[in-house]
Amino acid sequence: MLVILNRYFYFLLIGLFFFIACKKSANQTPQLPTPAATLQGTASFPMGSAVTSYNLLNKYNYFTTLLTEYNSLTADYEMKFDQTEPQQGSFNYTAGDAIVGFAAQHHLRIHGHNLIWHQALPAWVINFKGDSLAWENLFKNHIEGEATHYKGQVASWDVVNEAIRDDNGALRNKDVNAGDGSIWRQHLGPDYIARAFQYTHEADPNALLFYNDYGQEWGGPKLDSMIAMLTKFKNRGIPISGVGFQMHIDIHVDTARVSSALKRLAATGLMVHISELDISLNPSNDQSLVLSNQLLYQQAALYQFIAESYRANVPAAQRYGITTWEFSDGDSWLVSWLKHKDWPLPFDSDYKKKSAYYSLQYGLTK
Ligand code: 9MR
């Protein structure tokens, strides 16, 4: 009897020891995020961010967050005309090359941004005097020069950016408000957009070519004429692969219109890139606004909605990806360039994840 009791006691003791050992080792194993818990690990399409070479090369938190979360890059401003050819015939691809080199080193996709835009032009282009042939040469040389320089290194280009007027859907032409006209349309005629795609395609036949713009979420004449233009291009055999829906939105956005615009753009058969996503919490730049949890949750719900709506309305084969315009609040153009009091991105200024991050990730997963 005593022997049997002793044996049970012995087993009990071993069990207890085993239980304590397991608990201890469980406590000692930290819960590290798995790759699947990042944006790029969760999404079934590329997740991108706008970046600057300075931040990539100098800010530790910036490039580690970027490499963990994203697998596609767009240059925030360093591949634009005013940067690549600041004086006529004097080229500077240093910053763009740094971004492209970083992407190659880390196997990230590069989306080229942009070749033709009415903004970010060097002074020599704004002041250029010449007949229509001279303008055509300037236009063609710029496109061919830059597209050739990055040939085989960029996966895709925003060939033409923001060519359509906000109010009536006409092509930007003469200024309506200071600086909102397009010298390209003024000097090259209405078919310049199609020619920009042709010239880019001739220079880099493997790059996917996009038309990129904002305001699709308003619906109305701007979206109607954009869709009409894209459809015409496809029917004419213009080498266009996709459309960029910038998505600079704010917390008052009409979500039904976002979904409807995504659906209509997808119906063109083109790839759809959410190309510059950010969600402003303070669109009127009210200096007295205090950041609240309520605002952060509203923003989070919208980030989730955008991911879900994209997945629901754009067929998988047409999803070129979702690109946020930078990823941390302090680096947003609204904050660092326009000096607004705002918090538009999934990470805060210290590169910490906000509710918006978790909800975006959830929207990519569900
Ligand atoms: O975020 C960009 C900012 O850093 C630049 O100074 C500016 C001019 O080059 O362009 C900003 O990016 C714009 C993008 O190229 C096109 N869509 C609107 C973006 C925000 O203004």
mmCIF file with all atom_site columns, C-alpha atoms and ligand atoms in Angstrom, residues 50 52 74-78 80 82-83 113-114 117 119-121 158 161-162 212-214 246 248 275-276 278 325-326 331-334 336-338, ligand 1:
data_model
loop_
_atom_site.group_PDB
_atom_site.id
_atom_site.type_symbol
_atom_site.label_atom_id
_atom_site.label_alt_id
_atom_site.label_comp_id
_atom_site.label_asym_id
_atom_site.label_entity_id
_atom_site.label_seq_id
_atom_site.pdbx_PDB_ins_code
_atom_site.Cartn_x
_atom_site.Cartn_y
_atom_site.Cartn_z
_atom_site.occupancy
_atom_site.B_iso_or_equiv
_atom_site.pdbx_formal_charge
_atom_site.auth_seq_id
_atom_site.auth_comp_id
_atom_site.auth_asym_id
_atom_site.auth_atom_id
_atom_site.pdbx_PDB_model_num
ATOM   1  C CA  . ALA A 1 50  ? 5.971  56.992 -51.240 1.00 0.00 ? 50  ALA A CA  1
ATOM   2  C CA  . THR A 1 52  ? 12.387 60.022 -50.116 1.00 0.00 ? 52  THR A CA  1
ATOM   3  C CA  . THR A 1 74  ? 7.102  55.297 -55.271 1.00 0.00 ? 74  THR A CA  1
ATOM   4  C CA  . ALA A 1 75  ? 9.406  58.328 -55.229 1.00 0.00 ? 75  ALA A CA  1
ATOM   5  C CA  . ASP A 1 76  ? 7.627  61.103 -53.330 1.00 0.00 ? 76  ASP A CA  1
ATOM   6  C CA  . TYR A 1 77  ? 9.200  63.825 -55.539 1.00 0.00 ? 77  TYR A CA  1
ATOM   7  C CA  . GLU A 1 78  ? 12.708 62.828 -56.645 1.00 0.00 ? 78  GLU A CA  1
ATOM   8  C CA  . LYS A 1 80  ? 9.875  64.498 -61.186 1.00 0.00 ? 80  LYS A CA  1
ATOM   9  C CA  . ASP A 1 82  ? 12.243 69.622 -61.827 1.00 0.00 ? 82  ASP A CA  1
ATOM   10 C CA  . GLN A 1 83  ? 14.565 67.159 -60.065 1.00 0.00 ? 83  GLN A CA  1
ATOM   11 C CA  . HIS A 1 113 ? 6.289  58.749 -60.527 1.00 0.00 ? 113 HIS A CA  1
ATOM   12 C CA  . ASN A 1 114 ? 5.918  60.690 -62.775 1.00 0.00 ? 114 ASN A CA  1
ATOM   13 C CA  . TRP A 1 117 ? 2.640  66.670 -64.874 1.00 0.00 ? 117 TRP A CA  1
ATOM   14 C CA  . GLN A 1 119 ? 3.488  70.845 -61.621 1.00 0.00 ? 119 GLN A CA  1
ATOM   15 C CA  . ALA A 1 120 ? 7.067  70.216 -60.424 1.00 0.00 ? 120 ALA A CA  1
ATOM   16 C CA  . LEU A 1 121 ? 8.439  71.628 -63.684 1.00 0.00 ? 121 LEU A CA  1
ATOM   17 C CA  . ASP A 1 158 ? 2.649  57.166 -63.861 1.00 0.00 ? 158 ASP A CA  1
ATOM   18 C CA  . ASN A 1 161 ? -0.450 62.822 -63.751 1.00 0.00 ? 161 ASN A CA  1
ATOM   19 C CA  . GLU A 1 162 ? -3.530 64.959 -62.984 1.00 0.00 ? 162 GLU A CA  1
ATOM   20 C CA  . ASN A 1 212 ? -2.791 58.828 -62.338 1.00 0.00 ? 212 ASN A CA  1
ATOM   21 C CA  . ASP A 1 213 ? -5.193 61.377 -60.848 1.00 0.00 ? 213 ASP A CA  1
ATOM   22 C CA  . TYR A 1 214 ? -7.125 62.431 -57.735 1.00 0.00 ? 214 TYR A CA  1
ATOM   23 C CA  . GLN A 1 246 ? -4.697 58.650 -55.670 1.00 0.00 ? 246 GLN A CA  1
ATOM   24 C CA  . HIS A 1 248 ? -6.100 61.703 -50.833 1.00 0.00 ? 248 HIS A CA  1
ATOM   25 C CA  . SER A 1 275 ? -1.599 55.137 -55.612 1.00 0.00 ? 275 SER A CA  1
ATOM   26 C CA  . GLU A 1 276 ? -1.341 57.869 -52.937 1.00 0.00 ? 276 GLU A CA  1
ATOM   27 C CA  . ASP A 1 278 ? -3.871 59.129 -46.961 1.00 0.00 ? 278 ASP A CA  1
ATOM   28 C CA  . TRP A 1 325 ? 1.657  58.504 -49.533 1.00 0.00 ? 325 TRP A CA  1
ATOM   29 C CA  . GLU A 1 326 ? 4.512  58.040 -47.045 1.00 0.00 ? 326 GLU A CA  1
ATOM   30 C CA  . ASP A 1 331 ? 6.498  62.595 -43.187 1.00 0.00 ? 331 ASP A CA  1
ATOM   31 C CA  . SER A 1 332 ? 3.116  63.283 -44.789 1.00 0.00 ? 332 SER A CA  1
ATOM   32 C CA  . TRP A 1 333 ? 3.038  66.032 -47.438 1.00 0.00 ? 333 TRP A CA  1
ATOM   33 C CA  . LEU A 1 334 ? 0.120  67.562 -45.511 1.00 0.00 ? 334 LEU A CA  1
ATOM   34 C CA  . SER A 1 336 ? 5.843  68.458 -43.772 1.00 0.00 ? 336 SER A CA  1
ATOM   35 C CA  . TRP A 1 337 ? 4.997  70.355 -46.988 1.00 0.00 ? 337 TRP A CA  1
ATOM   36 C CA  . LEU A 1 338 ? 1.660  72.142 -46.432 1.00 0.00 ? 338 LEU A CA  1
HETATM 37 O O1  . 9MR B 2 .   ? 4.288  64.658 -51.614 1.00 0.00 ? 1   9MR B O1  1
HETATM 38 C C1  . 9MR B 2 .   ? 4.861  65.395 -52.665 1.00 0.00 ? 1   9MR B C1  1
HETATM 39 C C2  . 9MR B 2 .   ? 5.639  66.582 -52.119 1.00 0.00 ? 1   9MR B C2  1
HETATM 40 O O2  . 9MR B 2 .   ? 6.671  66.128 -51.273 1.00 0.00 ? 1   9MR B O2  1
HETATM 41 C C3  . 9MR B 2 .   ? 6.194  67.365 -53.278 1.00 0.00 ? 1   9MR B C3  1
HETATM 42 O O3  . 9MR B 2 .   ? 6.851  68.520 -52.799 1.00 0.00 ? 1   9MR B O3  1
HETATM 43 C C4  . 9MR B 2 .   ? 5.082  67.749 -54.250 1.00 0.00 ? 1   9MR B C4  1
HETATM 44 C C5  . 9MR B 2 .   ? 5.626  68.462 -55.476 1.00 0.00 ? 1   9MR B C5  1
HETATM 45 O O4  . 9MR B 2 .   ? 6.543  67.660 -56.147 1.00 0.00 ? 1   9MR B O4  1
HETATM 46 O O5  . 9MR B 2 .   ? 4.362  66.612 -54.675 1.00 0.00 ? 1   9MR B O5  1
HETATM 47 C C6  . 9MR B 2 .   ? 3.798  65.858 -53.628 1.00 0.00 ? 1   9MR B C6  1
HETATM 48 O O6  . 9MR B 2 .   ? 3.184  64.703 -54.175 1.00 0.00 ? 1   9MR B O6  1
HETATM 49 C C7  . 9MR B 2 .   ? 2.030  64.881 -54.992 1.00 0.00 ? 1   9MR B C7  1
HETATM 50 C C8  . 9MR B 2 .   ? 2.059  63.826 -56.070 1.00 0.00 ? 1   9MR B C8  1
HETATM 51 O O7  . 9MR B 2 .   ? 3.261  63.899 -56.788 1.00 0.00 ? 1   9MR B O7  1
HETATM 52 C C9  . 9MR B 2 .   ? 0.885  63.954 -57.011 1.00 0.00 ? 1   9MR B C9  1
HETATM 53 N N1  . 9MR B 2 .   ? -0.365 63.939 -56.277 1.00 0.00 ? 1   9MR B N1  1
HETATM 54 C C10 . 9MR B 2 .   ? -0.463 64.847 -55.148 1.00 0.00 ? 1   9MR B C10 1
HETATM 55 C C11 . 9MR B 2 .   ? 0.736  64.658 -54.206 1.00 0.00 ? 1   9MR B C11 1
HETATM 56 C C12 . 9MR B 2 .   ? 0.609  65.553 -52.980 1.00 0.00 ? 1   9MR B C12 1
HETATM 57 O O8  . 9MR B 2 .   ? 0.661  66.900 -53.356 1.00 0.00 ? 1   9MR B O8  1
#
